[in-house]
Amino acid sequence: MNHVIIGNSAAGVSAAETIRVIDRSSPITIISDELHTFYSKSLIPDFISGKASLEKTYLRTDTFYKEMDINTLFGEKVDKVYPGKNTLALSSGQEIEYGKLLVATGAGPRVSVDIDTGIENFFTARTIEDAQAVKEAALQARRATVIGAGLIGLKLAAALNSLGLEVTVLGKYEILLPRVMDSTAGEILREVFEGNGVNVLTGVKVSRVSSDGVRLSDGQYVASDMVVMAAGVKPNIDMLEGTEVEIGGGIVADSQMRTNLEDIYAAGDVVEDIDFLGGGRRFINPIWPKAVLQGRIAGSNMAGIKRNFPGSMMMNSVQFFDTPLISVGIVLHEGCDYHEEVIRYNKKEKVYKKLIFEKDRLKGAIFLGEIDKAGVITNLIREQRDIAPIKERLLSKSFGYGNILKVPVADRAWIV
Amino acid sequence: MDVKDRASERSVDTASQIMLREAERQGIDTAWDRLEAQQPQCGFGELGLCCRNCNMGPCRIDPFGEGPDQGVCGATADIIVARNLLRMIAAGAAAHSDHGRDITHALLLTAEGKSGGYEIKDTAKLNALAAEYGIDTEGRNKEEVAGDLARAAYAEFGNQEGPIRFTRRAPSKRVELWRKLGIDPRGVDREIVEAMHRTHIGVDNDYVNLILHGLRTALSDGWGGSTIATELSDVLFGTPKPIKSMANLGVLSSDKVNIIIHGHEPTLSEMIVAAADDADLIALAKEKGANGINIAGICCTGTEVLMRHGTPIAGNFLQQELAIITGAVEAMVVDVQCIMPALPDLAGCFHTKIISTSPKAKFPGATHIEFHEDKAFDIAKEIVKAAVENYPARNAAKVKIPDEKMECMVGFSVEAIVNALGGSLDPLLDAIKSGAVKGVVGIVGCNNPKIQHDYAHLNLVKELIKNDVLVINTGCNAIACAKAGLLLPEAADQAGDGLKAVCRSLGIPPVLHMGSCVDISRILTACAAIANALGVDISDLPVAGAAPEWMSEKAVSIGTYVVASGIYTVLGAVPPVLGSANVTALLTEGAEDLIGAKFAVEVDPFKAAKLILDHIMAKREALGI
Amino acid sequence: MKEIFIDIGRCVGCKSCELACRVEHSRSKNLFAALSESPLPRRRVFVEYGDGKKVPLQCRHCCEAPCVDACISGAMKWDSETNLVVHDREICVGCWMCVMVCPFGVIGREKDSRVAIKCDRCYERDEPACVEACPTGALLFTTLEETEKLRRGRLVKAL
């Protein structure tokens, strides 16, 4: 079986490694439109701020592909997939055959604003090349504007702030991190950013980006020397245009990460997930651990060992300045019935914790300022265990795994 | 690791090594084995961060700042460490002082003619103390004076307002400083009770205030309870004078009834020594096949008769079990303090009887023959008789007495030192001024199996005398030195040239044995006398204290009153205070500004000697000598 | 292969393991000296309380460990030679993804240097420091087979 993987990031590499463990001889080819070896896209803000060098973003050694006997076609763009022929065409004109194909092309920034033509100080930050350009521009700039107050937007804003730029963040919604925080947490976060010298403008709409600033729909003008766009993502699926592969918000795949076509799989940010916590919500869930896991599931199934993806749920973790935060599962009530919540808020310490329940099942959690032991909660959400016996202890000061001994989770062979 | 290595790692004393090998051979556990079994010891305890003072607890503070930084009541590391330290001081002060109270009781009974066998031995001292207390001696007999003195001393314990009389031996500058800091002790019992009150939940929560009361409590021990114990013991049993005796386990006899007296108070040991001379009992011993009765001491009760009667001493604290393992001890007679509860079990492996005597200290498995001062001699005879009757049970096959014993010269009370100097302190002061003697260091304290037995004691002493520092010592350090031959005039050969010359001209050892652990009061009295003679405070003198192998709460009280008296003190084992950086800083730095002296901790005796020498040289320079 | 097992009923909550862990991961390897180190050594074992039981807990060194999957910097890795989940603090960027996903809650944070911190099972020692420090035998360093024997023995005894 000839395995071809488009995409050289978390899902693609995870799939390749999984296939190689199961199948020592079948050819594996990874195609990427970038030239770099496997690097961490999640580290791009750290790369911009200088916290991570280029070398530090690399996740495998130079000899990795050779050692794993993986063919690489780097700097090659896939123009089109021909499912009927089991081939794909590269922009260089080359045609590649595949036995099984994995589309792990990820998602790129959505550019949904009007931009003056020909301006050179407007950026996105999907790839390390993009990041390099942002980095260079930041050396000349005094003021930077980041469009988007989601995770990537805020990470980029913090990175540019750390480089000494006067940064303004523009958010479409009233709160920061609208997908993962509630209004209280969002307000604390706003204080954190403002306290560190970042201007935060929320509930604003961008009407036009020019070379010397950003015009907002309410008439405000935010003067800036550079603008970075980070408001939402869209899956990279151009190469599937005209095929029968079912596309929703992203590629639709089953629990074995197979598309509606026999030999084509998809994994990572390119996939449209269904939130297994309920509500039937379909979404792009661009997070690293999910991409690694989907890659592993896809790879395993491509190599003939059946494995199922247990389901996708939102989660993210980040630290802004001195404030760490973690958000897991369903944290917003809109359109949901999960109205039961427990909140601990220490204003003085800027510590905010919130759990969201549906009866005796945990559905979501927010940890801000203090995140220790959050993983225990994450696992309770992931496994949807009945937490009735320990419900009132979940946010106690001494909460930890010890508290969930009564709850039958995970393997406990290590307990005598 | 083979048997030989373990024994020599545990002790530097040859006799002890021999007995440790014997213990190993017989499969007998000693304190060293029990220490091993206790490993690892609790770090919270080691750092003083565990609080059990109320039942909301027990609480402990995370010393690394990740876990709780307060107990349930809100007590911080500073509060918990300071409270625990204060309680240790209170316990140590209580032990010394209760000992002093027992001596006072014996003196009072004797004065009233109600004691069974004691008499007032030192009338000169009685009169001197009476004068100190303002008790009329003119035309009164010694019993009348002793009665008044005993009652006056008794009153010091329950004194509410102070001052404690003997504190006024200290230079007036020192007393003034105590007053200014509010730590001039009022009464022995009052300070101890107040220490317990302050450390109760929700009382004193200021670590500085707690530690200051610790100083006051300790001072009530040093200049109060301990000094009373020493001085009244001298009145009753005689003030020690230089006398020669023998030390180490080799003093046990292979053909006599061996009775070991172990513990702390001289009231018992005096009478046992007297009873052992009883003709009927000696005859009984002969009848039982023994060639007489041999008394030997361990710890301070042994030291009390060592320095007054020349009764040989079998060893220090860590040798109490080893003595029994010789298989040659008919009875070990014990009173109070530092008596291991392990003894009765151990004695069960041999014919040895453990005879407890104090109503305050009973030992499961021991024979209890309660000692009362009013029938002291009769009870002592009963005890000796029980030992003699046990002689036939000795199993010759199990007897292994090491040959090691060493001659020693002991009994250098302050009066004896002055006497040796020709009637005044001047020759010593001159030697200090000239630099022949660089300074004087009091070395005291226990044994601790965490430290190789006697290693720190001996090396610190040797290092100091080599550098012309006169060492005065008490307790287990003194016994270690006795065994090593350092308490002999010939040991002057090991001293530096200056000290050697002084010792040779006076015929004294370079290490002067001042007595038991309450006799550290003699060191205070000596320092006060030297300071007064020079017209300075004690903290100005080129003197220091050290407790190289300390372990008991008494040692904590001692260290604290020595520092509070203005004497730099180096501890050889880490006290449980490091959990609070503030308390540690107060004891090892801040105390210097407060009371002119501070603690240092140094486990290496050679480095400790260096610290002490540097301190002495700095003080000499400040005095311009 | 030896692992750390936990005999929950035996834990008395003394936290000796926590202290020993920090001393082992200090520069001086001495409790008293470790207290004055900067940064202070951090614990990698946690004595927790729940369900009336005291539970000493450290990294279970999971296979297909969630923390390894979640790590965006490659700092958290599976070492196939030792069968341990190892963490490289030089690579870690402190994103706390591992903290978010560890089902045991045993990945901590070095807040000042902003890196994750976890049990390395004292790979340089014969026996992990926490196991050695445990005065009651609540922590055992042994094989699954031995543990099974122990468990069966207890069941038999209980009958």
PDB file of N, CA and C in Angstrom, chain B residues 498-573:
ATOM      1  N   GLY B 498      51.322  28.464  74.489  1.00  0.00           N
ATOM      2  CA  GLY B 498      50.869  29.376  75.540  1.00  0.00           C
ATOM      3  C   GLY B 498      50.068  28.648  76.601  1.00  0.00           C
ATOM      4  N   LEU B 499      49.065  27.934  76.184  1.00  0.00           N
ATOM      5  CA  LEU B 499      48.201  27.211  77.118  1.00  0.00           C
ATOM      6  C   LEU B 499      48.990  26.127  77.849  1.00  0.00           C
ATOM      7  N   LYS B 500      49.899  25.463  77.094  1.00  0.00           N
ATOM      8  CA  LYS B 500      50.721  24.407  77.670  1.00  0.00           C
ATOM      9  C   LYS B 500      51.504  24.964  78.866  1.00  0.00           C
ATOM     10  N   ALA B 501      52.097  26.116  78.689  1.00  0.00           N
ATOM     11  CA  ALA B 501      52.911  26.712  79.752  1.00  0.00           C
ATOM     12  C   ALA B 501      52.048  27.041  80.964  1.00  0.00           C
ATOM     13  N   VAL B 502      50.866  27.602  80.715  1.00  0.00           N
ATOM     14  CA  VAL B 502      49.979  27.958  81.824  1.00  0.00           C
ATOM     15  C   VAL B 502      49.580  26.699  82.594  1.00  0.00           C
ATOM     16  N   CYS B 503      49.180  25.642  81.851  1.00  0.00           N
ATOM     17  CA  CYS B 503      48.744  24.394  82.489  1.00  0.00           C
ATOM     18  C   CYS B 503      49.882  23.779  83.298  1.00  0.00           C
ATOM     19  N   ARG B 504      51.078  23.790  82.717  1.00  0.00           N
ATOM     20  CA  ARG B 504      52.235  23.191  83.400  1.00  0.00           C
ATOM     21  C   ARG B 504      52.534  23.943  84.690  1.00  0.00           C
ATOM     22  N   SER B 505      52.470  25.260  84.631  1.00  0.00           N
ATOM     23  CA  SER B 505      52.832  26.023  85.828  1.00  0.00           C
ATOM     24  C   SER B 505      51.796  25.820  86.929  1.00  0.00           C
ATOM     25  N   LEU B 506      50.541  25.565  86.545  1.00  0.00           N
ATOM     26  CA  LEU B 506      49.503  25.392  87.557  1.00  0.00           C
ATOM     27  C   LEU B 506      49.223  23.920  87.854  1.00  0.00           C
ATOM     28  N   GLY B 507      49.758  23.054  87.026  1.00  0.00           N
ATOM     29  CA  GLY B 507      49.510  21.626  87.209  1.00  0.00           C
ATOM     30  C   GLY B 507      48.083  21.225  86.894  1.00  0.00           C
ATOM     31  N   ILE B 508      47.457  21.941  85.980  1.00  0.00           N
ATOM     32  CA  ILE B 508      46.070  21.630  85.628  1.00  0.00           C
ATOM     33  C   ILE B 508      45.982  21.132  84.191  1.00  0.00           C
ATOM     34  N   PRO B 509      44.907  20.392  83.893  1.00  0.00           N
ATOM     35  CA  PRO B 509      44.703  19.967  82.502  1.00  0.00           C
ATOM     36  C   PRO B 509      44.295  21.177  81.637  1.00  0.00           C
ATOM     37  N   PRO B 510      44.471  21.062  80.330  1.00  0.00           N
ATOM     38  CA  PRO B 510      44.034  22.143  79.436  1.00  0.00           C
ATOM     39  C   PRO B 510      42.516  22.143  79.253  1.00  0.00           C
ATOM     40  N   VAL B 511      41.902  21.100  79.747  1.00  0.00           N
ATOM     41  CA  VAL B 511      40.446  20.953  79.659  1.00  0.00           C
ATOM     42  C   VAL B 511      39.947  20.746  81.079  1.00  0.00           C
ATOM     43  N   LEU B 512      39.169  21.682  81.565  1.00  0.00           N
ATOM     44  CA  LEU B 512      38.765  21.635  82.962  1.00  0.00           C
ATOM     45  C   LEU B 512      37.336  21.140  83.102  1.00  0.00           C
ATOM     46  N   HIS B 513      37.200  20.074  83.867  1.00  0.00           N
ATOM     47  CA  HIS B 513      35.911  19.432  84.070  1.00  0.00           C
ATOM     48  C   HIS B 513      35.128  20.169  85.142  1.00  0.00           C
ATOM     49  N   MET B 514      34.004  20.766  84.757  1.00  0.00           N
ATOM     50  CA  MET B 514      33.250  21.570  85.722  1.00  0.00           C
ATOM     51  C   MET B 514      32.014  20.879  86.260  1.00  0.00           C
ATOM     52  N   GLY B 515      31.683  19.704  85.740  1.00  0.00           N
ATOM     53  CA  GLY B 515      30.566  19.005  86.362  1.00  0.00           C
ATOM     54  C   GLY B 515      29.523  18.475  85.410  1.00  0.00           C
ATOM     55  N   SER B 516      28.300  18.419  85.925  1.00  0.00           N
ATOM     56  CA  SER B 516      27.182  17.832  85.187  1.00  0.00           C
ATOM     57  C   SER B 516      26.520  18.904  84.326  1.00  0.00           C
ATOM     58  N   CYS B 517      25.397  18.563  83.695  1.00  0.00           N
ATOM     59  CA  CYS B 517      24.825  19.565  82.786  1.00  0.00           C
ATOM     60  C   CYS B 517      24.184  20.743  83.516  1.00  0.00           C
ATOM     61  N   VAL B 518      23.666  20.556  84.730  1.00  0.00           N
ATOM     62  CA  VAL B 518      23.201  21.764  85.441  1.00  0.00           C
ATOM     63  C   VAL B 518      24.387  22.645  85.817  1.00  0.00           C
ATOM     64  N   ASP B 519      25.597  22.032  85.864  1.00  0.00           N
ATOM     65  CA  ASP B 519      26.777  22.797  86.254  1.00  0.00           C
ATOM     66  C   ASP B 519      27.281  23.738  85.165  1.00  0.00           C
ATOM     67  N   ILE B 520      26.563  23.812  84.058  1.00  0.00           N
ATOM     68  CA  ILE B 520      26.884  24.856  83.095  1.00  0.00           C
ATOM     69  C   ILE B 520      26.668  26.210  83.774  1.00  0.00           C
ATOM     70  N   SER B 521      25.859  26.177  84.829  1.00  0.00           N
ATOM     71  CA  SER B 521      25.730  27.380  85.651  1.00  0.00           C
ATOM     72  C   SER B 521      27.089  27.820  86.196  1.00  0.00           C
ATOM     73  N   ARG B 522      27.978  26.854  86.452  1.00  0.00           N
ATOM     74  CA  ARG B 522      29.320  27.241  86.920  1.00  0.00           C
ATOM     75  C   ARG B 522      30.037  28.050  85.854  1.00  0.00           C
ATOM     76  N   ILE B 523      29.785  27.679  84.567  1.00  0.00           N
ATOM     77  CA  ILE B 523      30.424  28.412  83.473  1.00  0.00           C
ATOM     78  C   ILE B 523      29.896  29.854  83.441  1.00  0.00           C
ATOM     79  N   LEU B 524      28.565  29.986  83.658  1.00  0.00           N
ATOM     80  CA  LEU B 524      27.997  31.342  83.718  1.00  0.00           C
ATOM     81  C   LEU B 524      28.628  32.136  84.850  1.00  0.00           C
ATOM     82  N   THR B 525      28.719  31.490  86.013  1.00  0.00           N
ATOM     83  CA  THR B 525      29.284  32.170  87.178  1.00  0.00           C
ATOM     84  C   THR B 525      30.726  32.589  86.905  1.00  0.00           C
ATOM     85  N   ALA B 526      31.482  31.678  86.261  1.00  0.00           N
ATOM     86  CA  ALA B 526      32.875  31.990  85.951  1.00  0.00           C
ATOM     87  C   ALA B 526      32.964  33.166  84.983  1.00  0.00           C
ATOM     88  N   CYS B 527      32.131  33.130  83.933  1.00  0.00           N
ATOM     89  CA  CYS B 527      32.164  34.214  82.946  1.00  0.00           C
ATOM     90  C   CYS B 527      31.777  35.540  83.598  1.00  0.00           C
ATOM     91  N   ALA B 528      30.759  35.486  84.459  1.00  0.00           N
ATOM     92  CA  ALA B 528      30.330  36.702  85.136  1.00  0.00           C
ATOM     93  C   ALA B 528      31.463  37.243  85.996  1.00  0.00           C
ATOM     94  N   ALA B 529      32.157  36.337  86.695  1.00  0.00           N
ATOM     95  CA  ALA B 529      33.253  36.774  87.564  1.00  0.00           C
ATOM     96  C   ALA B 529      34.371  37.415  86.734  1.00  0.00           C
ATOM     97  N   ILE B 530      34.686  36.806  85.587  1.00  0.00           N
ATOM     98  CA  ILE B 530      35.754  37.361  84.738  1.00  0.00           C
ATOM     99  C   ILE B 530      35.325  38.732  84.203  1.00  0.00           C
ATOM    100  N   ALA B 531      34.078  38.810  83.722  1.00  0.00           N
ATOM    101  CA  ALA B 531      33.592  40.090  83.171  1.00  0.00           C
ATOM    102  C   ALA B 531      33.603  41.173  84.239  1.00  0.00           C
ATOM    103  N   ASN B 532      33.144  40.818  85.438  1.00  0.00           N
ATOM    104  CA  ASN B 532      33.124  41.812  86.515  1.00  0.00           C
ATOM    105  C   ASN B 532      34.537  42.241  86.886  1.00  0.00           C
ATOM    106  N   ALA B 533      35.453  41.269  86.869  1.00  0.00           N
ATOM    107  CA  ALA B 533      36.835  41.610  87.213  1.00  0.00           C
ATOM    108  C   ALA B 533      37.414  42.580  86.192  1.00  0.00           C
ATOM    109  N   LEU B 534      36.987  42.456  84.950  1.00  0.00           N
ATOM    110  CA  LEU B 534      37.513  43.342  83.897  1.00  0.00           C
ATOM    111  C   LEU B 534      36.645  44.580  83.701  1.00  0.00           C
ATOM    112  N   GLY B 535      35.511  44.593  84.388  1.00  0.00           N
ATOM    113  CA  GLY B 535      34.617  45.741  84.250  1.00  0.00           C
ATOM    114  C   GLY B 535      33.936  45.809  82.889  1.00  0.00           C
ATOM    115  N   VAL B 536      33.678  44.651  82.282  1.00  0.00           N
ATOM    116  CA  VAL B 536      33.001  44.637  80.972  1.00  0.00           C
ATOM    117  C   VAL B 536      31.779  43.711  81.051  1.00  0.00           C
ATOM    118  N   ASP B 537      31.049  43.661  79.945  1.00  0.00           N
ATOM    119  CA  ASP B 537      29.924  42.726  79.861  1.00  0.00           C
ATOM    120  C   ASP B 537      30.462  41.351  79.422  1.00  0.00           C
ATOM    121  N   ILE B 538      29.681  40.322  79.683  1.00  0.00           N
ATOM    122  CA  ILE B 538      30.093  38.968  79.265  1.00  0.00           C
ATOM    123  C   ILE B 538      30.292  38.925  77.744  1.00  0.00           C
ATOM    124  N   SER B 539      29.443  39.657  77.027  1.00  0.00           N
ATOM    125  CA  SER B 539      29.522  39.631  75.559  1.00  0.00           C
ATOM    126  C   SER B 539      30.807  40.266  75.038  1.00  0.00           C
ATOM    127  N   ASP B 540      31.553  40.939  75.908  1.00  0.00           N
ATOM    128  CA  ASP B 540      32.825  41.523  75.473  1.00  0.00           C
ATOM    129  C   ASP B 540      33.976  40.538  75.588  1.00  0.00           C
ATOM    130  N   LEU B 541      33.765  39.428  76.299  1.00  0.00           N
ATOM    131  CA  LEU B 541      34.872  38.526  76.610  1.00  0.00           C
ATOM    132  C   LEU B 541      35.233  37.633  75.419  1.00  0.00           C
ATOM    133  N   PRO B 542      36.503  37.226  75.373  1.00  0.00           N
ATOM    134  CA  PRO B 542      36.913  36.264  74.327  1.00  0.00           C
ATOM    135  C   PRO B 542      36.518  34.842  74.743  1.00  0.00           C
ATOM    136  N   VAL B 543      35.229  34.639  74.841  1.00  0.00           N
ATOM    137  CA  VAL B 543      34.719  33.337  75.255  1.00  0.00           C
ATOM    138  C   VAL B 543      33.657  32.866  74.265  1.00  0.00           C
ATOM    139  N   ALA B 544      33.359  31.579  74.293  1.00  0.00           N
ATOM    140  CA  ALA B 544      32.308  31.026  73.431  1.00  0.00           C
ATOM    141  C   ALA B 544      31.796  29.744  74.059  1.00  0.00           C
ATOM    142  N   GLY B 545      30.662  29.304  73.532  1.00  0.00           N
ATOM    143  CA  GLY B 545      30.098  28.040  73.987  1.00  0.00           C
ATOM    144  C   GLY B 545      29.933  27.123  72.790  1.00  0.00           C
ATOM    145  N   ALA B 546      29.852  25.827  73.045  1.00  0.00           N
ATOM    146  CA  ALA B 546      29.602  24.884  71.951  1.00  0.00           C
ATOM    147  C   ALA B 546      28.901  23.645  72.485  1.00  0.00           C
ATOM    148  N   ALA B 547      28.012  23.124  71.662  1.00  0.00           N
ATOM    149  CA  ALA B 547      27.334  21.862  71.987  1.00  0.00           C
ATOM    150  C   ALA B 547      27.437  20.985  70.741  1.00  0.00           C
ATOM    151  N   PRO B 548      28.564  20.286  70.594  1.00  0.00           N
ATOM    152  CA  PRO B 548      28.863  19.626  69.308  1.00  0.00           C
ATOM    153  C   PRO B 548      27.955  18.442  68.989  1.00  0.00           C
ATOM    154  N   GLU B 549      27.453  17.749  70.002  1.00  0.00           N
ATOM    155  CA  GLU B 549      26.662  16.543  69.714  1.00  0.00           C
ATOM    156  C   GLU B 549      25.317  16.601  70.426  1.00  0.00           C
ATOM    157  N   TRP B 550      24.741  17.790  70.504  1.00  0.00           N
ATOM    158  CA  TRP B 550      23.543  17.964  71.333  1.00  0.00           C
ATOM    159  C   TRP B 550      22.334  17.230  70.765  1.00  0.00           C
ATOM    160  N   MET B 551      21.423  16.867  71.653  1.00  0.00           N
ATOM    161  CA  MET B 551      20.175  16.246  71.202  1.00  0.00           C
ATOM    162  C   MET B 551      18.973  16.609  72.074  1.00  0.00           C
ATOM    163  N   SER B 552      19.163  16.985  73.337  1.00  0.00           N
ATOM    164  CA  SER B 552      18.011  17.098  74.231  1.00  0.00           C
ATOM    165  C   SER B 552      17.408  18.495  74.247  1.00  0.00           C
ATOM    166  N   GLU B 553      16.191  18.591  74.764  1.00  0.00           N
ATOM    167  CA  GLU B 553      15.564  19.903  74.941  1.00  0.00           C
ATOM    168  C   GLU B 553      16.324  20.724  75.979  1.00  0.00           C
ATOM    169  N   LYS B 554      16.928  20.015  76.950  1.00  0.00           N
ATOM    170  CA  LYS B 554      17.759  20.729  77.918  1.00  0.00           C
ATOM    171  C   LYS B 554      18.862  21.490  77.194  1.00  0.00           C
ATOM    172  N   ALA B 555      19.435  20.849  76.186  1.00  0.00           N
ATOM    173  CA  ALA B 555      20.508  21.504  75.443  1.00  0.00           C
ATOM    174  C   ALA B 555      20.004  22.752  74.732  1.00  0.00           C
ATOM    175  N   VAL B 556      18.727  22.723  74.306  1.00  0.00           N
ATOM    176  CA  VAL B 556      18.169  23.905  73.646  1.00  0.00           C
ATOM    177  C   VAL B 556      18.064  25.050  74.651  1.00  0.00           C
ATOM    178  N   SER B 557      17.594  24.709  75.856  1.00  0.00           N
ATOM    179  CA  SER B 557      17.516  25.735  76.893  1.00  0.00           C
ATOM    180  C   SER B 557      18.912  26.250  77.243  1.00  0.00           C
ATOM    181  N   ILE B 558      19.858  25.330  77.361  1.00  0.00           N
ATOM    182  CA  ILE B 558      21.236  25.730  77.691  1.00  0.00           C
ATOM    183  C   ILE B 558      21.779  26.687  76.630  1.00  0.00           C
ATOM    184  N   GLY B 559      21.709  26.244  75.382  1.00  0.00           N
ATOM    185  CA  GLY B 559      22.227  27.085  74.300  1.00  0.00           C
ATOM    186  C   GLY B 559      21.609  28.463  74.345  1.00  0.00           C
ATOM    187  N   THR B 560      20.298  28.494  74.627  1.00  0.00           N
ATOM    188  CA  THR B 560      19.593  29.778  74.611  1.00  0.00           C
ATOM    189  C   THR B 560      20.018  30.662  75.779  1.00  0.00           C
ATOM    190  N   TYR B 561      20.171  30.075  76.998  1.00  0.00           N
ATOM    191  CA  TYR B 561      20.588  30.969  78.086  1.00  0.00           C
ATOM    192  C   TYR B 561      22.049  31.379  77.953  1.00  0.00           C
ATOM    193  N   VAL B 562      22.841  30.533  77.332  1.00  0.00           N
ATOM    194  CA  VAL B 562      24.240  30.910  77.113  1.00  0.00           C
ATOM    195  C   VAL B 562      24.305  32.099  76.146  1.00  0.00           C
ATOM    196  N   VAL B 563      23.529  32.002  75.047  1.00  0.00           N
ATOM    197  CA  VAL B 563      23.507  33.131  74.103  1.00  0.00           C
ATOM    198  C   VAL B 563      22.901  34.370  74.774  1.00  0.00           C
ATOM    199  N   ALA B 564      21.806  34.169  75.520  1.00  0.00           N
ATOM    200  CA  ALA B 564      21.153  35.307  76.172  1.00  0.00           C
ATOM    201  C   ALA B 564      22.060  35.945  77.223  1.00  0.00           C
ATOM    202  N   SER B 565      23.050  35.167  77.674  1.00  0.00           N
ATOM    203  CA  SER B 565      24.004  35.718  78.632  1.00  0.00           C
ATOM    204  C   SER B 565      25.154  36.436  77.933  1.00  0.00           C
ATOM    205  N   GLY B 566      25.116  36.429  76.592  1.00  0.00           N
ATOM    206  CA  GLY B 566      26.119  37.193  75.839  1.00  0.00           C
ATOM    207  C   GLY B 566      27.248  36.348  75.288  1.00  0.00           C
ATOM    208  N   ILE B 567      27.036  35.033  75.213  1.00  0.00           N
ATOM    209  CA  ILE B 567      28.114  34.145  74.765  1.00  0.00           C
ATOM    210  C   ILE B 567      27.757  33.514  73.418  1.00  0.00           C
ATOM    211  N   TYR B 568      28.618  33.754  72.459  1.00  0.00           N
ATOM    212  CA  TYR B 568      28.492  33.153  71.115  1.00  0.00           C
ATOM    213  C   TYR B 568      28.498  31.630  71.243  1.00  0.00           C
ATOM    214  N   THR B 569      27.544  30.982  70.603  1.00  0.00           N
ATOM    215  CA  THR B 569      27.403  29.541  70.785  1.00  0.00           C
ATOM    216  C   THR B 569      27.294  28.809  69.451  1.00  0.00           C
ATOM    217  N   VAL B 570      28.113  27.786  69.298  1.00  0.00           N
ATOM    218  CA  VAL B 570      28.109  27.011  68.054  1.00  0.00           C
ATOM    219  C   VAL B 570      27.484  25.633  68.320  1.00  0.00           C
ATOM    220  N   LEU B 571      26.440  25.342  67.566  1.00  0.00           N
ATOM    221  CA  LEU B 571      25.762  24.055  67.704  1.00  0.00           C
ATOM    222  C   LEU B 571      26.278  23.087  66.637  1.00  0.00           C
ATOM    223  N   GLY B 572      26.458  21.844  67.037  1.00  0.00           N
ATOM    224  CA  GLY B 572      26.975  20.854  66.100  1.00  0.00           C
ATOM    225  C   GLY B 572      25.903  20.036  65.409  1.00  0.00           C
ATOM    226  N   ALA B 573      24.668  20.211  65.827  1.00  0.00           N
ATOM    227  CA  ALA B 573      23.555  19.554  65.146  1.00  0.00           C
ATOM    228  C   ALA B 573      22.529  20.646  64.847  1.00  0.00           C
TER     229      ALA B 573
END
